[in-house]
Amino acid sequence: MQLGLFADAVQRIVDDERGSIVYRRGFLSQGAAQRVFEALVARVEWQHERRWMYDRQVDVPRLTATYRADRNMPPPLGRLLTRVREELRAPFNAVGLNLYRDGNDSVAPHNDHLNEIALGEPIALLSLGATRRMTIRTKARPRRAADVDLEPGSLLTMSYATQLHYDHGIPKSHLAAGPRMSVVFRVRSE
Ligand SMILES: O=C(O)CCC(=O)C(=O)O
């Protein structure tokens, strides 16, 4: 089943025995989203990682960074962390960032490693910069699929259970208008 694209401010994209995925448009205003995007582009220590793929090393097709709560976080991240904790009432203590420089940058379909996330806690994903499409697909039957255009200032929340049952990814895009960033809030178990 194709669940399609959405127009309302808060949409439940998935809400069943396999978990819940909620999309909140306008969590940050357009102006605030742009200011935070520019501050984080400039202040985050971006890494260009390489990973082993079979017998050779390949570039990770995006820039990344990770921070733990209260350890050298650039100021806008600390304020965002507080706001997202309050909004979702979850004790987020780690922030991962992805910077997609253009439409050639991507992340392959995957789920988050649940052994690194506190049991039952959600994952929240704030989007900044250009809009990019996220694909969400069940791993097993009955098949479900959703494509969500992640707009700047939006917050996508995925419950713990969805990481068992769904893969999510950001495919390459010919349409991407410019760089896009995701700020991913997690509750790390250690
Ligand atoms: O950039 C995104 O919206 C997705 C990021 C993601 O899936 C991840 O960091 O694991």
PDB file of N, CA and C in Angstrom, residues 125-165:
ATOM      1  N   LEU A 125      13.684  13.418  14.438  1.00  0.00           N
ATOM      2  CA  LEU A 125      14.526  13.868  13.343  1.00  0.00           C
ATOM      3  C   LEU A 125      14.055  15.252  12.854  1.00  0.00           C
ATOM      4  N   LEU A 126      14.860  16.266  13.110  1.00  0.00           N
ATOM      5  CA  LEU A 126      14.532  17.637  12.685  1.00  0.00           C
ATOM      6  C   LEU A 126      15.190  17.899  11.331  1.00  0.00           C
ATOM      7  N   SER A 127      14.412  18.428  10.384  1.00  0.00           N
ATOM      8  CA  SER A 127      14.945  18.714   9.047  1.00  0.00           C
ATOM      9  C   SER A 127      15.182  20.204   8.860  1.00  0.00           C
ATOM     10  N   LEU A 128      16.291  20.537   8.207  1.00  0.00           N
ATOM     11  CA  LEU A 128      16.667  21.936   7.942  1.00  0.00           C
ATOM     12  C   LEU A 128      17.197  22.023   6.512  1.00  0.00           C
ATOM     13  N   GLY A 129      17.081  23.211   5.909  1.00  0.00           N
ATOM     14  CA  GLY A 129      17.623  23.385   4.553  1.00  0.00           C
ATOM     15  C   GLY A 129      16.629  22.888   3.507  1.00  0.00           C
ATOM     16  N   ALA A 130      17.157  22.332   2.419  1.00  0.00           N
ATOM     17  CA  ALA A 130      16.290  21.912   1.304  1.00  0.00           C
ATOM     18  C   ALA A 130      15.396  20.743   1.718  1.00  0.00           C
ATOM     19  N   THR A 131      14.222  20.677   1.116  1.00  0.00           N
ATOM     20  CA  THR A 131      13.316  19.541   1.336  1.00  0.00           C
ATOM     21  C   THR A 131      13.867  18.308   0.632  1.00  0.00           C
ATOM     22  N   ARG A 132      13.909  17.189   1.349  1.00  0.00           N
ATOM     23  CA  ARG A 132      14.283  15.919   0.727  1.00  0.00           C
ATOM     24  C   ARG A 132      13.243  14.872   1.087  1.00  0.00           C
ATOM     25  N   ARG A 133      13.086  13.916   0.212  1.00  0.00           N
ATOM     26  CA  ARG A 133      12.098  12.848   0.416  1.00  0.00           C
ATOM     27  C   ARG A 133      12.700  11.699   1.204  1.00  0.00           C
ATOM     28  N   MET A 134      11.961  11.233   2.213  1.00  0.00           N
ATOM     29  CA  MET A 134      12.351  10.021   2.945  1.00  0.00           C
ATOM     30  C   MET A 134      11.443   8.881   2.502  1.00  0.00           C
ATOM     31  N   THR A 135      12.050   7.731   2.234  1.00  0.00           N
ATOM     32  CA  THR A 135      11.256   6.533   1.941  1.00  0.00           C
ATOM     33  C   THR A 135      11.197   5.687   3.212  1.00  0.00           C
ATOM     34  N   ILE A 136      10.018   5.167   3.493  1.00  0.00           N
ATOM     35  CA  ILE A 136       9.798   4.322   4.671  1.00  0.00           C
ATOM     36  C   ILE A 136       9.127   3.046   4.156  1.00  0.00           C
ATOM     37  N   ARG A 137       9.749   1.906   4.445  1.00  0.00           N
ATOM     38  CA  ARG A 137       9.261   0.636   3.892  1.00  0.00           C
ATOM     39  C   ARG A 137       9.258  -0.431   4.975  1.00  0.00           C
ATOM     40  N   THR A 138       8.218  -1.250   5.016  1.00  0.00           N
ATOM     41  CA  THR A 138       8.237  -2.387   5.935  1.00  0.00           C
ATOM     42  C   THR A 138       9.302  -3.381   5.491  1.00  0.00           C
ATOM     43  N   LYS A 139       9.841  -4.130   6.461  1.00  0.00           N
ATOM     44  CA  LYS A 139      10.830  -5.147   6.138  1.00  0.00           C
ATOM     45  C   LYS A 139      10.133  -6.440   5.697  1.00  0.00           C
ATOM     46  N   ALA A 140       8.898  -6.641   6.148  1.00  0.00           N
ATOM     47  CA  ALA A 140       8.214  -7.913   5.892  1.00  0.00           C
ATOM     48  C   ALA A 140       6.761  -7.653   5.505  1.00  0.00           C
ATOM     49  N   ARG A 141       6.066  -8.684   5.063  1.00  0.00           N
ATOM     50  CA  ARG A 141       4.653  -8.565   4.717  1.00  0.00           C
ATOM     51  C   ARG A 141       3.817  -8.446   5.982  1.00  0.00           C
ATOM     52  N   PRO A 142       2.644  -7.808   5.970  1.00  0.00           N
ATOM     53  CA  PRO A 142       2.092  -7.106   4.823  1.00  0.00           C
ATOM     54  C   PRO A 142       2.886  -5.837   4.529  1.00  0.00           C
ATOM     55  N   ARG A 143       3.162  -5.611   3.234  1.00  0.00           N
ATOM     56  CA  ARG A 143       3.996  -4.496   2.809  1.00  0.00           C
ATOM     57  C   ARG A 143       3.294  -3.166   3.003  1.00  0.00           C
ATOM     58  N   ARG A 144       4.023  -2.201   3.538  1.00  0.00           N
ATOM     59  CA  ARG A 144       3.527  -0.820   3.578  1.00  0.00           C
ATOM     60  C   ARG A 144       4.674   0.080   3.162  1.00  0.00           C
ATOM     61  N   ALA A 145       4.340   1.190   2.515  1.00  0.00           N
ATOM     62  CA  ALA A 145       5.368   2.132   2.070  1.00  0.00           C
ATOM     63  C   ALA A 145       4.840   3.545   2.224  1.00  0.00           C
ATOM     64  N   ALA A 146       5.688   4.448   2.638  1.00  0.00           N
ATOM     65  CA  ALA A 146       5.310   5.860   2.719  1.00  0.00           C
ATOM     66  C   ALA A 146       6.469   6.695   2.213  1.00  0.00           C
ATOM     67  N   ASP A 147       6.169   7.709   1.407  1.00  0.00           N
ATOM     68  CA  ASP A 147       7.173   8.692   1.014  1.00  0.00           C
ATOM     69  C   ASP A 147       6.802  10.000   1.685  1.00  0.00           C
ATOM     70  N   VAL A 148       7.733  10.573   2.438  1.00  0.00           N
ATOM     71  CA  VAL A 148       7.446  11.814   3.168  1.00  0.00           C
ATOM     72  C   VAL A 148       8.439  12.871   2.730  1.00  0.00           C
ATOM     73  N   ASP A 149       7.941  14.014   2.277  1.00  0.00           N
ATOM     74  CA  ASP A 149       8.825  15.134   1.941  1.00  0.00           C
ATOM     75  C   ASP A 149       9.144  15.880   3.228  1.00  0.00           C
ATOM     76  N   LEU A 150      10.395  15.809   3.663  1.00  0.00           N
ATOM     77  CA  LEU A 150      10.800  16.372   4.955  1.00  0.00           C
ATOM     78  C   LEU A 150      11.155  17.845   4.760  1.00  0.00           C
ATOM     79  N   GLU A 151      10.236  18.702   5.180  1.00  0.00           N
ATOM     80  CA  GLU A 151      10.403  20.142   4.940  1.00  0.00           C
ATOM     81  C   GLU A 151      11.241  20.779   6.046  1.00  0.00           C
ATOM     82  N   PRO A 152      11.890  21.916   5.740  1.00  0.00           N
ATOM     83  CA  PRO A 152      12.691  22.582   6.775  1.00  0.00           C
ATOM     84  C   PRO A 152      11.810  22.985   7.948  1.00  0.00           C
ATOM     85  N   GLY A 153      12.302  22.724   9.166  1.00  0.00           N
ATOM     86  CA  GLY A 153      11.539  23.054  10.372  1.00  0.00           C
ATOM     87  C   GLY A 153      10.630  21.937  10.828  1.00  0.00           C
ATOM     88  N   SER A 154      10.549  20.828  10.059  1.00  0.00           N
ATOM     89  CA  SER A 154       9.646  19.728  10.447  1.00  0.00           C
ATOM     90  C   SER A 154      10.354  18.762  11.391  1.00  0.00           C
ATOM     91  N   LEU A 155       9.532  18.042  12.174  1.00  0.00           N
ATOM     92  CA  LEU A 155      10.053  17.059  13.126  1.00  0.00           C
ATOM     93  C   LEU A 155       9.346  15.730  12.852  1.00  0.00           C
ATOM     94  N   LEU A 156      10.136  14.698  12.583  1.00  0.00           N
ATOM     95  CA  LEU A 156       9.586  13.355  12.343  1.00  0.00           C
ATOM     96  C   LEU A 156       9.957  12.489  13.539  1.00  0.00           C
ATOM     97  N   THR A 157       8.962  11.845  14.134  1.00  0.00           N
ATOM     98  CA  THR A 157       9.220  10.991  15.300  1.00  0.00           C
ATOM     99  C   THR A 157       8.927   9.547  14.942  1.00  0.00           C
ATOM    100  N   MET A 158       9.904   8.677  15.199  1.00  0.00           N
ATOM    101  CA  MET A 158       9.727   7.240  14.937  1.00  0.00           C
ATOM    102  C   MET A 158       9.798   6.500  16.265  1.00  0.00           C
ATOM    103  N   SER A 159       8.789   5.688  16.550  1.00  0.00           N
ATOM    104  CA  SER A 159       8.822   4.939  17.816  1.00  0.00           C
ATOM    105  C   SER A 159       9.890   3.847  17.729  1.00  0.00           C
ATOM    106  N   TYR A 160      10.287   3.360  18.890  1.00  0.00           N
ATOM    107  CA  TYR A 160      11.292   2.291  18.992  1.00  0.00           C
ATOM    108  C   TYR A 160      10.897   1.090  18.117  1.00  0.00           C
ATOM    109  N   ALA A 161       9.623   0.697  18.215  1.00  0.00           N
ATOM    110  CA  ALA A 161       9.175  -0.512  17.505  1.00  0.00           C
ATOM    111  C   ALA A 161       9.347  -0.391  15.998  1.00  0.00           C
ATOM    112  N   THR A 162       9.223   0.818  15.462  1.00  0.00           N
ATOM    113  CA  THR A 162       9.329   0.952  14.000  1.00  0.00           C
ATOM    114  C   THR A 162      10.710   0.523  13.501  1.00  0.00           C
ATOM    115  N   GLN A 163      11.711   0.630  14.373  1.00  0.00           N
ATOM    116  CA  GLN A 163      13.068   0.269  13.927  1.00  0.00           C
ATOM    117  C   GLN A 163      13.212  -1.249  13.749  1.00  0.00           C
ATOM    118  N   LEU A 164      12.305  -2.000  14.345  1.00  0.00           N
ATOM    119  CA  LEU A 164      12.297  -3.451  14.132  1.00  0.00           C
ATOM    120  C   LEU A 164      11.603  -3.801  12.821  1.00  0.00           C
ATOM    121  N   HIS A 165      10.632  -3.000  12.438  1.00  0.00           N
ATOM    122  CA  HIS A 165       9.723  -3.396  11.349  1.00  0.00           C
ATOM    123  C   HIS A 165       9.878  -2.587  10.066  1.00  0.00           C
TER     124      HIS A 165
END
